[in-house]
XYZ file of C-alpha atoms in Angstrom:
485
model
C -7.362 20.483 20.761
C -10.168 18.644 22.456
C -9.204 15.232 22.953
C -11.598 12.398 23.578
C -11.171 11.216 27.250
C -10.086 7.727 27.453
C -11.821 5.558 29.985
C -9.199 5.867 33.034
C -9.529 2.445 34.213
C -8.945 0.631 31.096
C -6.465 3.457 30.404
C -4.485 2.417 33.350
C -4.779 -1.205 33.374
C -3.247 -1.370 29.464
C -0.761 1.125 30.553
C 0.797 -0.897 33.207
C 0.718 -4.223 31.250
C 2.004 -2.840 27.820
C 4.776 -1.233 30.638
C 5.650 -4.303 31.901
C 6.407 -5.943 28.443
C 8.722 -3.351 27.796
C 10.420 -3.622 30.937
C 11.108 -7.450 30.295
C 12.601 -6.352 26.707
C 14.396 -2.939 28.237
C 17.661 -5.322 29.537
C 17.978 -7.231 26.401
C 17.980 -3.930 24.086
C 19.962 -1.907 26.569
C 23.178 -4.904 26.621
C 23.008 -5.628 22.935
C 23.391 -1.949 22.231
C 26.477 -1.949 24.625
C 27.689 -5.193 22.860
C 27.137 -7.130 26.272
C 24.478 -9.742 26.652
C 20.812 -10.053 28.240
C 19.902 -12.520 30.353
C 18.628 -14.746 27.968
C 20.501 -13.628 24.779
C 23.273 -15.953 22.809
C 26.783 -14.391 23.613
C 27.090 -12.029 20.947
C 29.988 -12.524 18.521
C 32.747 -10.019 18.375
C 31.748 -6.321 17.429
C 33.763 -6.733 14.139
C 31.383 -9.491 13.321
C 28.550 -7.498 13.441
C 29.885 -4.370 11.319
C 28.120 -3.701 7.845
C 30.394 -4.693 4.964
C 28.647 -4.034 2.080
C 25.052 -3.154 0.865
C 23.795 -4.213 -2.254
C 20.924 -2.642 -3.381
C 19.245 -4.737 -7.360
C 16.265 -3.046 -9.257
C 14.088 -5.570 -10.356
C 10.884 -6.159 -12.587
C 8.983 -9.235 -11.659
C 5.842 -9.831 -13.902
C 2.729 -8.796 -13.298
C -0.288 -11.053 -13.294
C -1.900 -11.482 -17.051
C -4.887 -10.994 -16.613
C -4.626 -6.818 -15.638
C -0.882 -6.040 -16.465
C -1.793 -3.964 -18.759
C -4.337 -1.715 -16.231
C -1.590 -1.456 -13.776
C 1.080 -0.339 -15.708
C -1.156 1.801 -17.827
C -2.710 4.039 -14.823
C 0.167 3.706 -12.540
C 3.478 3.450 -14.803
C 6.067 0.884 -15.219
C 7.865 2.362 -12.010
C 4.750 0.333 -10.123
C 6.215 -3.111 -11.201
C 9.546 -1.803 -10.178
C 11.481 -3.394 -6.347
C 14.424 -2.530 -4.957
C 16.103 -5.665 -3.309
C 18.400 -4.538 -0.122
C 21.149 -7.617 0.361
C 23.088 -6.619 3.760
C 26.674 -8.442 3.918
C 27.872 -8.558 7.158
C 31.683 -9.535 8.927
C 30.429 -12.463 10.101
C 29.394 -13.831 6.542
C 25.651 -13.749 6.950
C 23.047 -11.346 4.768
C 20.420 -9.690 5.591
C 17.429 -8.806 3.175
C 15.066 -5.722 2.623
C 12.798 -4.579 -0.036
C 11.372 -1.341 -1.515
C 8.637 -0.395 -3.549
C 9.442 1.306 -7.177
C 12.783 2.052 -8.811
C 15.438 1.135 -6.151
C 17.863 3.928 -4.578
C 21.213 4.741 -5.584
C 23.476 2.905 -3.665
C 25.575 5.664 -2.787
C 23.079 7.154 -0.697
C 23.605 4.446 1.930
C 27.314 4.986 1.899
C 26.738 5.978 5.591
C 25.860 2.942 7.015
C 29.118 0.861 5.761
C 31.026 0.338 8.654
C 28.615 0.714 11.396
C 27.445 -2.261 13.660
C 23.926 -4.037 13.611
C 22.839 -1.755 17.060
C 23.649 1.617 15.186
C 21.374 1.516 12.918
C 18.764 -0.811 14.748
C 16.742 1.917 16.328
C 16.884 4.393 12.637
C 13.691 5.189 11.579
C 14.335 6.437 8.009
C 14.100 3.468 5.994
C 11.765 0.509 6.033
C 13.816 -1.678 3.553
C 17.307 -1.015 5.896
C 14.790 -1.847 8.729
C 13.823 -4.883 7.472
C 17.407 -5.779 6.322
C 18.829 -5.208 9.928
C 16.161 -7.419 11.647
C 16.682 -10.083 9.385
C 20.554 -9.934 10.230
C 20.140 -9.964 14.020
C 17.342 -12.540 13.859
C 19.992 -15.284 12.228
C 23.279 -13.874 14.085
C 20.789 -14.884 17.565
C 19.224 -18.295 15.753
C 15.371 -16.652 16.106
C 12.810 -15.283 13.936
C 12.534 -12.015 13.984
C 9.112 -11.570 16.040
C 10.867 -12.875 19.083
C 13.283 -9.532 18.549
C 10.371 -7.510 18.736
C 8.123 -9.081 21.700
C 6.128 -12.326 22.504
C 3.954 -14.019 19.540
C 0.267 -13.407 20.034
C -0.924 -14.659 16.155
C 0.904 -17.331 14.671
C -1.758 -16.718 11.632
C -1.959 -12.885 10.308
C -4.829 -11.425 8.208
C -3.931 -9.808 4.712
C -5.734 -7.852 1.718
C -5.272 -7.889 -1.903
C -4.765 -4.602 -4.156
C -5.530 -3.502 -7.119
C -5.857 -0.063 -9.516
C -9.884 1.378 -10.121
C -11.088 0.036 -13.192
C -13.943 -0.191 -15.112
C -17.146 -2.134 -13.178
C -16.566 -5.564 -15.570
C -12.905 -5.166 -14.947
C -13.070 -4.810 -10.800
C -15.268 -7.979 -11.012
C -12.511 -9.926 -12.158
C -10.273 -8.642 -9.715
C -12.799 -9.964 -6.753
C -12.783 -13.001 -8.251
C -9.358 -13.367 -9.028
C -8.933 -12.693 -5.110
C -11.044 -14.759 -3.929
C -10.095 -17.779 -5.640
C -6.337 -16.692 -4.285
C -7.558 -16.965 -0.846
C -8.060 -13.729 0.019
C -11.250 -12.210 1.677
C -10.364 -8.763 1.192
C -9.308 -6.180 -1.772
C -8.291 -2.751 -1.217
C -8.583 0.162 -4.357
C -8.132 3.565 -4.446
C -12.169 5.014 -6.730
C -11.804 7.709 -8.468
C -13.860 10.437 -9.956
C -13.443 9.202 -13.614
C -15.127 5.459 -13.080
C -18.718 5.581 -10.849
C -17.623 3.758 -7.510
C -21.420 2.456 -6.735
C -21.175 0.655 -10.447
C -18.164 -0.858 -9.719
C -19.525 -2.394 -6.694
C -22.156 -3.365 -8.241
C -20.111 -5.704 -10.646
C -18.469 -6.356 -7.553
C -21.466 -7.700 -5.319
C -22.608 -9.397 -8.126
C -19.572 -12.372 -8.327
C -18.540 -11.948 -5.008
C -18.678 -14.863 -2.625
C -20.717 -13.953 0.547
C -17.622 -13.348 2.791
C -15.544 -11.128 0.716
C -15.233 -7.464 1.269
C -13.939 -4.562 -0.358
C -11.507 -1.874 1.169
C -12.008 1.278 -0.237
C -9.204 4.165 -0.107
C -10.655 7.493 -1.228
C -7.369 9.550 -1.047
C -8.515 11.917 1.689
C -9.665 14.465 -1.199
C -13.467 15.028 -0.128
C -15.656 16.611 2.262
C -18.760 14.936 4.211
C -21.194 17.117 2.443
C -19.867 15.670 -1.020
C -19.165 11.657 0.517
C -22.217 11.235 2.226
C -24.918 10.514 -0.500
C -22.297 8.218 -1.781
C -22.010 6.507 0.994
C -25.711 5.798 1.637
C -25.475 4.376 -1.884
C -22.199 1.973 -1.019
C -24.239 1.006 2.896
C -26.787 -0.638 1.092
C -24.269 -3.426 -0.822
C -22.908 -6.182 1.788
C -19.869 -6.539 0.284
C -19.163 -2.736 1.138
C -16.336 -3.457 4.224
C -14.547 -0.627 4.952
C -13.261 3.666 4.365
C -10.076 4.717 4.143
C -9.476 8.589 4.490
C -12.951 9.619 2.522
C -12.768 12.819 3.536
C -10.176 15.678 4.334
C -7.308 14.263 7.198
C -8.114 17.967 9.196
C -11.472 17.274 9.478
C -11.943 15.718 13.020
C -15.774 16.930 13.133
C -16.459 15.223 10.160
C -14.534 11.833 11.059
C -16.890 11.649 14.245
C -19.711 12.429 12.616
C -19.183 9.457 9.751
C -18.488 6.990 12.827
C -21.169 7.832 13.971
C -23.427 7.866 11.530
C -22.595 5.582 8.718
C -22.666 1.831 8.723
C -19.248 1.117 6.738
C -16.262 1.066 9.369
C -14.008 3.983 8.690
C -10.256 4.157 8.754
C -7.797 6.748 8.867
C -3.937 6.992 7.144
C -3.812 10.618 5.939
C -2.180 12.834 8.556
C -1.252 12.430 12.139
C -2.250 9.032 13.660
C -1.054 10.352 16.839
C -3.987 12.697 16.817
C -6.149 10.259 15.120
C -6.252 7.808 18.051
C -6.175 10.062 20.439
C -9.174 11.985 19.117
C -11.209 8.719 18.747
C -12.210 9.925 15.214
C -12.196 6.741 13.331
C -12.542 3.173 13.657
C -8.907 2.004 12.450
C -5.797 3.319 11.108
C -3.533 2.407 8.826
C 0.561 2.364 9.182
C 3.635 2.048 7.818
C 6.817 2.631 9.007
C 10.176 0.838 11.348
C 9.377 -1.121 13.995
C 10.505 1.127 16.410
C 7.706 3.607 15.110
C 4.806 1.268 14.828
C 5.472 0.035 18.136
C 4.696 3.584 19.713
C 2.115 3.971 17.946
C 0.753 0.404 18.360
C 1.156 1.368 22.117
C -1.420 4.274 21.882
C -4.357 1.981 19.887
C -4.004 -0.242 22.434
C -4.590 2.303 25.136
C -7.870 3.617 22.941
C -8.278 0.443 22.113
C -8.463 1.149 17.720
C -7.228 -1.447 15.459
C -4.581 -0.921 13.303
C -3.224 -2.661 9.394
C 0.143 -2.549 8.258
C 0.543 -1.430 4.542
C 3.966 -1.901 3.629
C 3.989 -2.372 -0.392
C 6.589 -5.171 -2.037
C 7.045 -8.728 -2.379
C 7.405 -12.049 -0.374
C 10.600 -10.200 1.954
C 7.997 -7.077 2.314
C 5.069 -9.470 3.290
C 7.398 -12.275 5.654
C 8.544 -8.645 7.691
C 5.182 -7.351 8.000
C 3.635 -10.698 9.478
C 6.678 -10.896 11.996
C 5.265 -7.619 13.243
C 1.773 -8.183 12.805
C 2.334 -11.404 14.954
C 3.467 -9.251 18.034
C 1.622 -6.375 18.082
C -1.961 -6.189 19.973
C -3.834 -4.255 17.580
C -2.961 -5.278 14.715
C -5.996 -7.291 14.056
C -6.805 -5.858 10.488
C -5.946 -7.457 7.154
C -2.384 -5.485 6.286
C -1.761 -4.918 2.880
C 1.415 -5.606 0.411
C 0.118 -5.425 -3.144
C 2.297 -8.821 -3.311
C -0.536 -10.622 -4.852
C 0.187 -7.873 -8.300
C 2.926 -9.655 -9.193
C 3.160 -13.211 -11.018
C 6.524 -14.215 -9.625
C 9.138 -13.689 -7.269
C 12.742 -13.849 -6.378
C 12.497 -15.537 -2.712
C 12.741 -19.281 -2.646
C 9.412 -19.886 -0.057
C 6.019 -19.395 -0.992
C 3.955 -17.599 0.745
C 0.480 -18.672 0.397
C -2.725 -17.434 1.792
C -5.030 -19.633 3.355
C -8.839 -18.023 4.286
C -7.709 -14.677 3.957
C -3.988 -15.284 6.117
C -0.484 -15.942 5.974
C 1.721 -17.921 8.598
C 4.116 -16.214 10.280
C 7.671 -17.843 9.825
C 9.397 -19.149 12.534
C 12.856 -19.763 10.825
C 15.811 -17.267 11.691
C 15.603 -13.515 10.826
C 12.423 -13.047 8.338
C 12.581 -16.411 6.861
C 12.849 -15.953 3.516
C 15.765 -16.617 0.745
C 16.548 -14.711 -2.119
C 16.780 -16.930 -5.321
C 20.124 -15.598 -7.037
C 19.079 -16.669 -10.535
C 15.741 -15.274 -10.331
C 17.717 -12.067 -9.168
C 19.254 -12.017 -12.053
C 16.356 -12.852 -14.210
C 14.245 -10.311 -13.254
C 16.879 -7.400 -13.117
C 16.146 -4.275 -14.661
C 19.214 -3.925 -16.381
C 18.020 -7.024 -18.646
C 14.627 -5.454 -19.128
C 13.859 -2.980 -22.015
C 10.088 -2.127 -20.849
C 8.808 1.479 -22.370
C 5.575 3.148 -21.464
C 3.584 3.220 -24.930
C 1.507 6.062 -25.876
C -1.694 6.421 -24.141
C -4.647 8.382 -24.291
C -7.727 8.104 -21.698
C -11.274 7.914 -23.040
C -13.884 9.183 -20.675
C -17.195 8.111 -21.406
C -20.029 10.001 -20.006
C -23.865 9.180 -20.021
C -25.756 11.319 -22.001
C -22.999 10.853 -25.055
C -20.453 13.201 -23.729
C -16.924 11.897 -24.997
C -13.361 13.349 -23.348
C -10.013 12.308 -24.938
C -6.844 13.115 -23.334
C -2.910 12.149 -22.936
C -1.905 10.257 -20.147
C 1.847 9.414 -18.949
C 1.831 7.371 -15.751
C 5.135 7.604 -15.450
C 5.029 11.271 -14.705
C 5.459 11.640 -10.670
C 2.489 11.418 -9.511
C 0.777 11.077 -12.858
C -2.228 9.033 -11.872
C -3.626 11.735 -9.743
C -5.256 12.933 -12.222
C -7.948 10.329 -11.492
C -7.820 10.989 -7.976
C -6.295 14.541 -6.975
C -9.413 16.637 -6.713
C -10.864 18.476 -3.266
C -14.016 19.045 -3.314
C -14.404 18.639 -6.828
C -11.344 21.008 -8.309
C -8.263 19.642 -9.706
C -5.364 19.291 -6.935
C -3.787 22.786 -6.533
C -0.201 21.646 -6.743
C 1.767 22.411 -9.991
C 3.267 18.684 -9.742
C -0.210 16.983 -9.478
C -1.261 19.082 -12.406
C 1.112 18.020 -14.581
C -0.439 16.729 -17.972
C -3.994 16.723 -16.548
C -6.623 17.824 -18.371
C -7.654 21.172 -16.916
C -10.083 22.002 -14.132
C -12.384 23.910 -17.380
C -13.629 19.916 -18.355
C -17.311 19.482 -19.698
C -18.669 16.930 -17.367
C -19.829 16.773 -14.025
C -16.172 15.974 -12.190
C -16.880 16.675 -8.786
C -18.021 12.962 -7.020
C -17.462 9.163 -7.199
C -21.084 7.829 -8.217
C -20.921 10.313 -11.617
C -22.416 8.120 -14.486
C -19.172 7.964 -16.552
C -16.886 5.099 -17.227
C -13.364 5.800 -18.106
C -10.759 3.143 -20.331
C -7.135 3.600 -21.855
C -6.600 3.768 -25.352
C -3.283 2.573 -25.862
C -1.384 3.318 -29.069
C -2.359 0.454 -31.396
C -1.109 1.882 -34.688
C -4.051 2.710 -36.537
C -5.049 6.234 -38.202
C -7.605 6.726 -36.154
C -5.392 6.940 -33.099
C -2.546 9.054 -34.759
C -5.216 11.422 -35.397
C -6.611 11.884 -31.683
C -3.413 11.822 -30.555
C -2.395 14.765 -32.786
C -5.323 16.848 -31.537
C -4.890 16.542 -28.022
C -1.435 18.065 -28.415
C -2.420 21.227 -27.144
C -4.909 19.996 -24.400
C -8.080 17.783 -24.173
C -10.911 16.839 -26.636
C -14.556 16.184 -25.958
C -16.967 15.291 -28.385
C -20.234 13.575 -28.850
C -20.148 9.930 -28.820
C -21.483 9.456 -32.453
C -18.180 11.542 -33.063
C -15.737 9.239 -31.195
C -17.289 6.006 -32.699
C-alpha cells in the first residue's frame, strides 16, 4: 500500500504532545484498574461498591415528529423509532445509563457482565450503550462529568447535524426548514436512486436560509465515472456542504481524485478509517464506536491532521455521551450526528437544546442526564401495539413510465432497495434482495439525478389499492401513467 507521507515535522511535534497527554492520564487509569488511587483521584470506595448488580435493559417507542412520521416509519420500519434504554445498578446504589438504536437486546446476553467491577469492563470495546453506561457510573462514583474521565475540555460548545430519510423534493424542503428553525445548520440524508438528488436540492436551496448545508451520505455504492456528472450538478447549489462515501470504500484512486477535483468536501465512513487517514484520501471521516476506540483513532487525524464527526444514533443519553467526547477530542470539529432531533419526545428529564447549530456539553456528574421513570414507562414497547401497514411504492418516471411494487421496511435491511445498487445493479446479497423488485426494471436505475420521483402508497382501504396490491403478488408492475391514474 502506498501511503501518503505525512509532513515529519508536524508529524513529530503532534506526536510528542498527544504523548504527553496520555502520559498525564497513564497513572490515573493504571491505579483505578488496580483499585488504588491516582494522584488526583477521590479514594475509591470499596471494590464491592463498584461491582455490577444488575442491568436493566427497556425497549421503548418515543414519538416521532408529525410532520414526517409517517416517511420514516414507512421507508425505514417501525424498528427505526425503536431504543433500547441500558439502566446499570451498581453496589454502591448509583445507576448508570446507556442507549441503543432499534429494538433493544435480550437481556440475557449481558449476563456476563453481572458481577464484574466498573474497571473490567471499562476498556471493552463491544458495546457503545455498556460504554456509555460505565462512564456515566464512574463519572458520579468520582463527582465529575464524564469528559474529565476521558482528557482535558477543549469545546465547552459541540457542533451537531440533523437527519432525516430521502424524500420527495417538496418533502426534503420541509425537512430544511423544519431544521433550521430547530437550530440546526446542518441535515444529513442518505439519496437514493428512486428520488433525483439534484431536484431535491433544488427544493432544498430554494427555502434554505443562507447558512444551512446539507450532508449527503451516498452509501458507498458508486463509482467516480457514474458520481461525477452528478456532482458537477450538486457544486453548482451553495447549500451543497458535504460527501459521505459516494463512491466504492476500496477505491483510494478515486477518493484522491474527488478531493482533488471537486468543490464539495468529501468524507469517508465505509471501510477502514485506519487506512483512510493514513492514505490522505478524503477530507473527513466519520466514527462511531467506545471511547477507547475513537480515541486511537482520533490520535491518527490529529497526526494527518483530518477532521472527524461522531455518529452515534439515539436520544438525549446518546447525544449528552457523544458531546462529552466531542468536547475532548482535537479533531472532532465536525457537526456529529444522533438522529435525536426524529423523535418528538423523550424519557431524560434535561433538555437538550441546540443553539446555532450546537449543544453544551454538561458539566454535571457522569453524562448528565436523568431518566424520567414515568416517561419510561409511557413509552415502553410492551404498552405499544404499532403494526407496519401494507405498503406499496409508486415510482414515477418522466416520460409516463409508472412502477408499482411491495415494500416491507421492516424486513432487515429492507430499505436498501432504494439504496443497495453498485454501479447501477441491484446489491448482490440474497438478504439485500429480499422483496426488491428485480434488477430486469423498465427505467433507467443506474444514477441519483434520474428524472423519477418515488412516494408510498400506504394501504388506505379502497378497491383500487386491493387491486394493485393483488397484482404485484408475484413481482412488480409498470404501466403507463394514464394507466395508474
Amino acid at each position: 500500500m502506498n501511503h501518503t507521507k505525512i509532513n515529519p515535522g508536524v508529524s513529530r511535534r503532534k506526536f510528542l504532545e498527544r504523548m504527553s497527554l496520555s502520559a498525564v492520564a497513564l497513572p490515573w487509569a493504571l491505579s483505578a484498574g488496580s483499585e488504588g488511587q491516582g494522584r488526583d483521584a477521590k479514594p475509591i470506595a470499596a471494590t464491592s461498591n463498584l461491582i455490577i448488580e444488575d442491568i436493566e435493559i427497556h425497549e421503548i417507542s418515543p414519538p416521532f415528529q408529525e410532520f414526517n412520521a409517517s416517511w420514516l416509519t414507512q421507508y425505514y420500519g417501525l424498528d427505526i423509532q425503536y431504543r433500547g434504554i441500558y439502566i446499570l445498578r451498581m453496589g454502591n446504589g448509583l445507576t448508570g445509563y446507556g442507549e441503543s438504536w432499534k429494538s433493544a437486546p435480550d437481556r440475557e446476553s449481558f449476563r456476563g457482565y453481572i458481577g464484574q467491577t466498573l474497571f473490567d469492563v471499562l476498556n471493552h470495546t463491544n458495546n457503545a450503550a455498556l460504554n456509555m453506561a460505565v462512564h456515566d457510573v464512574i463519572g458520579k462514583h468520582l463527582g465529575v462529568p464524564v469528559w474529565k474521565l476521558i482528557g482535558p475540555k477543549i469545546r465547552s460548545w459541540v457542533p451537531v447535524a440533523a437527519w432525516t430519510a430521502s424524500q420527495p423534493p417538496e418533502a426534503m424542503a420541509k425537512e430544511v426548514i423544519h431544521a433550521s428553525q430547530k437550530g440546526y445548520r446542518w441535515l444529513k440524508y442518505h439519496p437514493d436512486v428512486l428520488q433525483n438528488v439534484i431536484a431535491q436540492t433544488e427544493a432544498m436551496q430554494r427555502v434554505a436560509p443562507s447558512w444551512f448545508r446539507i450532508h449527503y451520505d451516498f452509501n458507498g455504492y458508486s463509482s467516480v465515472e457514474s458520481m461525477a456528472p452528478v456532482l458537477r450538478e450538486l457544486e453548482k447549489f451553495p447549500i451543497a456542504g458535504r460527501l459521505e462515501d459516494p463512491i466504492e470504500a476500496s477505491d483510494y484512486e478515486g477518493y484522491r481524485l474527488l478531493r482533488e477535483k471537486c468543490a464539495i468536501p468529501v468524507l469517508k465512513h465505509r471501510g477502514s478509517t485506519e487506512s483512510d487517514l493514513l492514505e490522505n484520501c478524503c477530507n473527513g471521516v466519520v466514527i462511531a464506536s467506545s471511547v477507547r476506540n475513537d480515541q486511537k483513532l482520533d490520535f491518527l487525524a490529529d497526526l494527518v491532521n483530518t477532521p472527524l464527526l461522531f455518529q452515534h444514533v439515539g436520544g438525549g443519553i446518546t447525544q449528552a455521551y457523544m458531546s462529552h467526547k466531542a468536547a475532548v477530542f482535537p479533531m472532532a470539529e465536525l457537526d456529529h450526528l444522533t438522529g435525536s432531533n426524529i423523535w418528538m419526545d423523550d424519557v431524560i428529564d434535561e433538555q437538550i437544546e441546540v443553539v446555532n447549530g450546537k449543544i453544551k456539553v454538561l458539566d454535571e456528574p457522569g453524562l448528565g442526564v436523568t431518566v424520567n421513570e414515568e416517561k419510561l414507562r409511557r413509552y415502553s414497547t410492551d404498552r405499544m401495539n404499532n403494526q407496519y401497514k401494507r405498503l406499496l411504492t409508486r415510482v414515477r418516471y418522466e416520460g409516463g413510465l409508472v412502477l408499482f411494487f411491495r415494500h416491507n421496511g421492516n424486513t432487515f435491511e429492507g430499505n436498501q432497495r432504494f439504496m443497495g445498487f453498485r454501479h447501477g445493479e441491484y446489491h448482490a446479497s440474497p438478504t439485500l434482495r429480499a422483496n426488491i423488485p428485480p434488477s430486469d426494471l423498465p427505467g433507467t436505475l443506474s444514477g441519483y439525478a434520474n428524472p423519477v420521483i418515488t412516494e408510498f402508497w400506504e394501504d388506505d382501504s379502497t378497491e383500487a389499492f386491493e387491486q394493485m396490491w393483488r397484482r404485484t403478488e408475484s413481482g412488480s408492475v409498470w404501466m403507463e401513467d394514464e394507466e395508474a391514474t
